[in-house]
mmCIF file of C-alpha atoms in Angstrom:
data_model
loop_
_atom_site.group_PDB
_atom_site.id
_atom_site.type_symbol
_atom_site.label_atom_id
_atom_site.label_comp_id
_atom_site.label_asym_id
_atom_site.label_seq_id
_atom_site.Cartn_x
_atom_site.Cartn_y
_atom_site.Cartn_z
ATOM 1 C CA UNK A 1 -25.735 46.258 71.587
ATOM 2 C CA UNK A 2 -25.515 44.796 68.842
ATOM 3 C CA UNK A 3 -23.416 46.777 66.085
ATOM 4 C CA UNK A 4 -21.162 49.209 67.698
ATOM 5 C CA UNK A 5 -19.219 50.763 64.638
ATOM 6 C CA UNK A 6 -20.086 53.773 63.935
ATOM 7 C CA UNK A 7 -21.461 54.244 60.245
ATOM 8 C CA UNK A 8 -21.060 57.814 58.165
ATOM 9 C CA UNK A 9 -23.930 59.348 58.849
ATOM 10 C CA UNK A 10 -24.931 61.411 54.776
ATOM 11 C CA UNK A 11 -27.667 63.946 54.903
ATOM 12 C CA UNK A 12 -28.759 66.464 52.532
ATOM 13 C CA UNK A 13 -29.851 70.135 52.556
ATOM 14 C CA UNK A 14 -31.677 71.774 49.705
ATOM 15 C CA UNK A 15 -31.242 75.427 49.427
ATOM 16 C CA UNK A 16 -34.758 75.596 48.688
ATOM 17 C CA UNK A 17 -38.083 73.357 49.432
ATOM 18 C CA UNK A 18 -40.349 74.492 46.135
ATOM 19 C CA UNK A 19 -38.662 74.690 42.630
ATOM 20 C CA UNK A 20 -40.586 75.612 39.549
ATOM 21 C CA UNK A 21 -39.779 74.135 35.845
ATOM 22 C CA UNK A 22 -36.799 75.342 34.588
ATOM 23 C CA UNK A 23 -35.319 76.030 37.931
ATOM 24 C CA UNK A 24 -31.904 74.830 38.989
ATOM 25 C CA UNK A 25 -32.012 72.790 42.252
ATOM 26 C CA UNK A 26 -28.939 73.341 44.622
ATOM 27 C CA UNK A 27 -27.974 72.279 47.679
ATOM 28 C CA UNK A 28 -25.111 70.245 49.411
ATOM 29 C CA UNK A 29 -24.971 67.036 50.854
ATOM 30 C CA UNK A 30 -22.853 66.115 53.831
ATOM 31 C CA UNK A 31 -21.558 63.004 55.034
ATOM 32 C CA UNK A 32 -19.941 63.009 58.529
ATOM 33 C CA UNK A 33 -17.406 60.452 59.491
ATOM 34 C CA UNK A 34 -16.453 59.238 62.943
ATOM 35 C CA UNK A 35 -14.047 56.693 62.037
ATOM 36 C CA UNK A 36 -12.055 55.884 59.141
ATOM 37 C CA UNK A 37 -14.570 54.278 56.490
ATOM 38 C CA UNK A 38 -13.645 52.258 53.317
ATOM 39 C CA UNK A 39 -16.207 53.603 50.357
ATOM 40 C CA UNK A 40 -16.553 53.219 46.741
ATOM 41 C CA UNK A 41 -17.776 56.010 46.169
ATOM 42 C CA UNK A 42 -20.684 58.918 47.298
ATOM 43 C CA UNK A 43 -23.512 59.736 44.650
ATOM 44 C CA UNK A 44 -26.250 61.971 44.301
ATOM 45 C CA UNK A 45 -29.123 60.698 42.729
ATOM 46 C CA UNK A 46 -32.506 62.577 41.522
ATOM 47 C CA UNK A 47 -35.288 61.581 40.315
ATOM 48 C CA UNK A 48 -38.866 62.434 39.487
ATOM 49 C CA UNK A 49 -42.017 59.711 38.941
ATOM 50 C CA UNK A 50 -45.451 59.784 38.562
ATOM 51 C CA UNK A 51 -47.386 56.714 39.655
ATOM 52 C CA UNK A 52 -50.963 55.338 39.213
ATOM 53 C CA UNK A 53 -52.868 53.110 40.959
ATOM 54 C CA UNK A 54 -55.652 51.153 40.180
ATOM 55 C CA UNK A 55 -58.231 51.722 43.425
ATOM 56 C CA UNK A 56 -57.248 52.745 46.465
ATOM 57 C CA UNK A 57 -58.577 49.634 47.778
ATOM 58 C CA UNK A 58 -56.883 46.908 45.374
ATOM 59 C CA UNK A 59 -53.040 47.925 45.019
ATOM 60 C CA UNK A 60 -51.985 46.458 41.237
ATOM 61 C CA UNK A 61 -47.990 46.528 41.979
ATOM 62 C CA UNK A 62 -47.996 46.580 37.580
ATOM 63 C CA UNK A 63 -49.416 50.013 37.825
ATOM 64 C CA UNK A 64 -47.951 52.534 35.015
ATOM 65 C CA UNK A 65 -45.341 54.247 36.496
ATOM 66 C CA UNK A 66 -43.508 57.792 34.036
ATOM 67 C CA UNK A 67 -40.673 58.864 34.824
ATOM 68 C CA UNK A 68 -39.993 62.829 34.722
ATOM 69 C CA UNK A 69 -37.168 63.552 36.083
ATOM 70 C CA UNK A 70 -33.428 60.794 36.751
ATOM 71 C CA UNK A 71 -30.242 61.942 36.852
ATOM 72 C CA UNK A 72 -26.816 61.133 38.948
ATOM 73 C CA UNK A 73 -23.563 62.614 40.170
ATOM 74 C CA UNK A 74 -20.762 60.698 41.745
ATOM 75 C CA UNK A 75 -19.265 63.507 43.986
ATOM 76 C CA UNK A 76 -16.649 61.631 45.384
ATOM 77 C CA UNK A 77 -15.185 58.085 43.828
ATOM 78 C CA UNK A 78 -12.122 55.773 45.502
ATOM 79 C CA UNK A 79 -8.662 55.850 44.167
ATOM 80 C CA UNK A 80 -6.070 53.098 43.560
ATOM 81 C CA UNK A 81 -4.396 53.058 46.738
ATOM 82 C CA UNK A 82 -7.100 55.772 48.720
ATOM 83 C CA UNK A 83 -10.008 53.450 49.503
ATOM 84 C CA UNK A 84 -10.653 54.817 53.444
ATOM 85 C CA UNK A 85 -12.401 58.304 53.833
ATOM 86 C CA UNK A 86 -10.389 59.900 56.768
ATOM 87 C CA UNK A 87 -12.599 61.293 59.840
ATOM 88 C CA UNK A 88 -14.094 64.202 59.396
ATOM 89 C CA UNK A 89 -17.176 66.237 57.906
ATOM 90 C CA UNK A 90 -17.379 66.683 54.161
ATOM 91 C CA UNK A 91 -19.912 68.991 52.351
ATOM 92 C CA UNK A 92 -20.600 67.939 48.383
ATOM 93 C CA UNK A 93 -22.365 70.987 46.742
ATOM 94 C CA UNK A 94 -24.240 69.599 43.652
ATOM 95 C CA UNK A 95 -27.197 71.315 41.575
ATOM 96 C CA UNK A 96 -29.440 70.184 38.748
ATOM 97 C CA UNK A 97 -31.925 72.069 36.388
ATOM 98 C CA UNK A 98 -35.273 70.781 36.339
ATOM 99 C CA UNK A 99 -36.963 70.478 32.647
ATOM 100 C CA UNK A 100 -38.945 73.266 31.638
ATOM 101 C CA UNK A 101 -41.962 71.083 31.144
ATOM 102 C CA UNK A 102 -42.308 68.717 34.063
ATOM 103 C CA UNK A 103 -45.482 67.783 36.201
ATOM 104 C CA UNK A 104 -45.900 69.691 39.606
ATOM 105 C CA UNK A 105 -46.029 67.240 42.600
ATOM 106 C CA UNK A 106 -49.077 65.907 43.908
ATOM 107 C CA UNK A 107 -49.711 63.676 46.713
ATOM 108 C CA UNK A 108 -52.348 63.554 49.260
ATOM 109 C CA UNK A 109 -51.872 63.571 52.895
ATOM 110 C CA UNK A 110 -53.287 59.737 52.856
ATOM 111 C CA UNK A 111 -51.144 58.211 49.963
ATOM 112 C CA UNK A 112 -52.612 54.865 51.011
ATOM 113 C CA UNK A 113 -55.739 56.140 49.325
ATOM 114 C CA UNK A 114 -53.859 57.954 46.515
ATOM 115 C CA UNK A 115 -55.035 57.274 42.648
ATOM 116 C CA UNK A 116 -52.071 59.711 41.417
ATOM 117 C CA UNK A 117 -48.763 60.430 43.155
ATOM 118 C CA UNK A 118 -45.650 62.386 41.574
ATOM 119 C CA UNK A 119 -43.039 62.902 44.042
ATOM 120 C CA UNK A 120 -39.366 64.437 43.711
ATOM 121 C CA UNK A 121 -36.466 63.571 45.733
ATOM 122 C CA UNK A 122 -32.794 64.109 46.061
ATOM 123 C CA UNK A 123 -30.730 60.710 47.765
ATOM 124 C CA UNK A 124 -27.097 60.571 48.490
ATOM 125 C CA UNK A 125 -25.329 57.028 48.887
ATOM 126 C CA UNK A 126 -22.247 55.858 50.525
ATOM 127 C CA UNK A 127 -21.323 52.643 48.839
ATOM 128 C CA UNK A 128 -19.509 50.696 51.330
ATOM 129 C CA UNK A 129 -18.065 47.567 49.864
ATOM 130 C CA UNK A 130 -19.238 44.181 51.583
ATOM 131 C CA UNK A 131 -21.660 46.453 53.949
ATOM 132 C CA UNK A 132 -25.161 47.919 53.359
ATOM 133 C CA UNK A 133 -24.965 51.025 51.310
ATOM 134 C CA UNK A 134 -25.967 54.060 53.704
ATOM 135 C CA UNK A 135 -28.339 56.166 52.032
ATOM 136 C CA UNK A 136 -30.680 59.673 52.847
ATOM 137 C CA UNK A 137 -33.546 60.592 50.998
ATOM 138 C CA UNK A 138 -35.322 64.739 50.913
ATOM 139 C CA UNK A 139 -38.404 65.255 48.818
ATOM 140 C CA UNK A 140 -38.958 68.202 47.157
ATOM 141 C CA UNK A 141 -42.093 70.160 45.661
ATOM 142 C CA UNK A 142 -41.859 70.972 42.019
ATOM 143 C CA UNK A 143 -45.050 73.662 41.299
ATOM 144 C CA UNK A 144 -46.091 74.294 38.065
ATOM 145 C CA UNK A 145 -48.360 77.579 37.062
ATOM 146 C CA UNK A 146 -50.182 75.763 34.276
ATOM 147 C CA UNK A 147 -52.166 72.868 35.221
ATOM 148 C CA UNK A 148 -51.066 69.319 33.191
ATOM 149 C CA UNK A 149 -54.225 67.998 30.905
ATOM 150 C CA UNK A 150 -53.222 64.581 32.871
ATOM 151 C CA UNK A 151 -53.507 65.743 36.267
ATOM 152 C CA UNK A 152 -56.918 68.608 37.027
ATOM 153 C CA UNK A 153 -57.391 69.164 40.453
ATOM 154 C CA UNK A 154 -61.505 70.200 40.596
ATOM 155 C CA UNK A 155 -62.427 71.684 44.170
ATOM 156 C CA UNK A 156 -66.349 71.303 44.507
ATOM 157 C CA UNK A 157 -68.868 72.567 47.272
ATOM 158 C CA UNK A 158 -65.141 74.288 48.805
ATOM 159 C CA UNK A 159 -64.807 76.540 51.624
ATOM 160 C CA UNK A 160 -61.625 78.516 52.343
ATOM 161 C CA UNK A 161 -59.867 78.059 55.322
ATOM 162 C CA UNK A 162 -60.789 80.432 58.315
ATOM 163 C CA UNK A 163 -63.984 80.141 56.531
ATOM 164 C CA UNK A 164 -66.771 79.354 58.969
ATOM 165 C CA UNK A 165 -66.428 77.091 62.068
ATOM 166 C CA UNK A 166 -69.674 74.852 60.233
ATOM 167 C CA UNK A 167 -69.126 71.762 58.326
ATOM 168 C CA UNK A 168 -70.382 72.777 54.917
ATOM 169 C CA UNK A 169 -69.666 69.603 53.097
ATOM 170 C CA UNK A 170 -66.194 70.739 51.277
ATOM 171 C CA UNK A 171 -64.455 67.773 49.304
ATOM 172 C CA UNK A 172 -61.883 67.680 46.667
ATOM 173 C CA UNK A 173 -62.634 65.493 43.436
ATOM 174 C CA UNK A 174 -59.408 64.307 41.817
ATOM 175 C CA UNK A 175 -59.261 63.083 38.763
ATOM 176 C CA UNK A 176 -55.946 61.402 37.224
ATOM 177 C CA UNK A 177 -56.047 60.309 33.657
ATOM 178 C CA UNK A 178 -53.391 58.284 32.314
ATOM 179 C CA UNK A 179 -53.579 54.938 30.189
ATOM 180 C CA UNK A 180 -56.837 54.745 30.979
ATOM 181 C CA UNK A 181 -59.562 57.119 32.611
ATOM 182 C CA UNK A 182 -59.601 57.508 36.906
ATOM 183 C CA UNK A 183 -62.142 59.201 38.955
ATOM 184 C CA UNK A 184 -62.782 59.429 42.569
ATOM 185 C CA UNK A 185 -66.024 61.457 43.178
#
């Protein structure tokens, strides 16, 4: 083997999957350590981005990219003299209110063939000094009532599940509009 040492191991639990705008997101995260670690420090980051891509076929990597949601919160920071985390399990509660205007999520099960995504996470990092940074990322759904003029969802020819057992042509036409006009048909 390799690398032996044992590295903390940070994870995070949400205290819910689905937010709506203007909800507060809490949850904790929780770093577990196994042997005395040297850290900077432990931060929560969150952030919220919408991206769009060109064709699903030609990826443009200068795509426009908006940014909803960014925020951070250093839970836990060294001291002169305290630089090792002792062993043991440590739970960081942190929370966050989502703006009261703010895009729901959308992304498709095949993102590879995605025109539109906006995704949501929560990621905790353990900045080790002279070591890669350990890090955990969640993803969480923000849903939004009221449909954004940049972002219609248009079901055509659709059939609802437990529907009929016969193919009846059901597809989903997406169409994103941002700096410029998208359509998938």
């Amino acid at each position: 083997m390799l690398f032996t040492c044992k590295q903390p191991k940070p994870t995070i639990k949400l205290d819910e999957e689905t937010y709506r705008p203007g909800d507060t997101v809490t949850g904790t995260a929780t770093v577990t350590i196994t042997k005395e670690q040297r850290a900077r420090s432990i931060t929560v980051f969150w952030s919220g981005r919408g991206h769009d891509y060109i064709s699903p076929d030609f990826f443009i990597d200068n795509c426009p990219e908006r940014q909803f949601l960014e925020g951070k919160e250093t839970v836990w920071r060294e001291f002169p003299g305290e630089t090792t985390i002792p062993i043991g399990t440590y739970n960081f509660p942190f929370f966050f209110k989502l703006p009261d205007k703010i895009h729901s999520s959308f992304y498709p099960r095949d993102e590879h063939n995605a025109r539109y995504l906006v995704k949501y996470y929560v990621k905790v990092v353990v900045n080790i000094p002279f070591h890669f940074d350990l890090k955990q990322k969640i993803y969480f759904r923000v849903v939004n009532g009221i449909p954004h003029p940049d972002l219609r969802v248009v079901v055509r020819y659709g059939r609802l599940k437990g529907g009929s057992d016969e193919d009846d042509g059901t597809r989903v036409v997406c169409t994103a509009r941002s700096r410029r006009h998208l359509q998938t048909r």
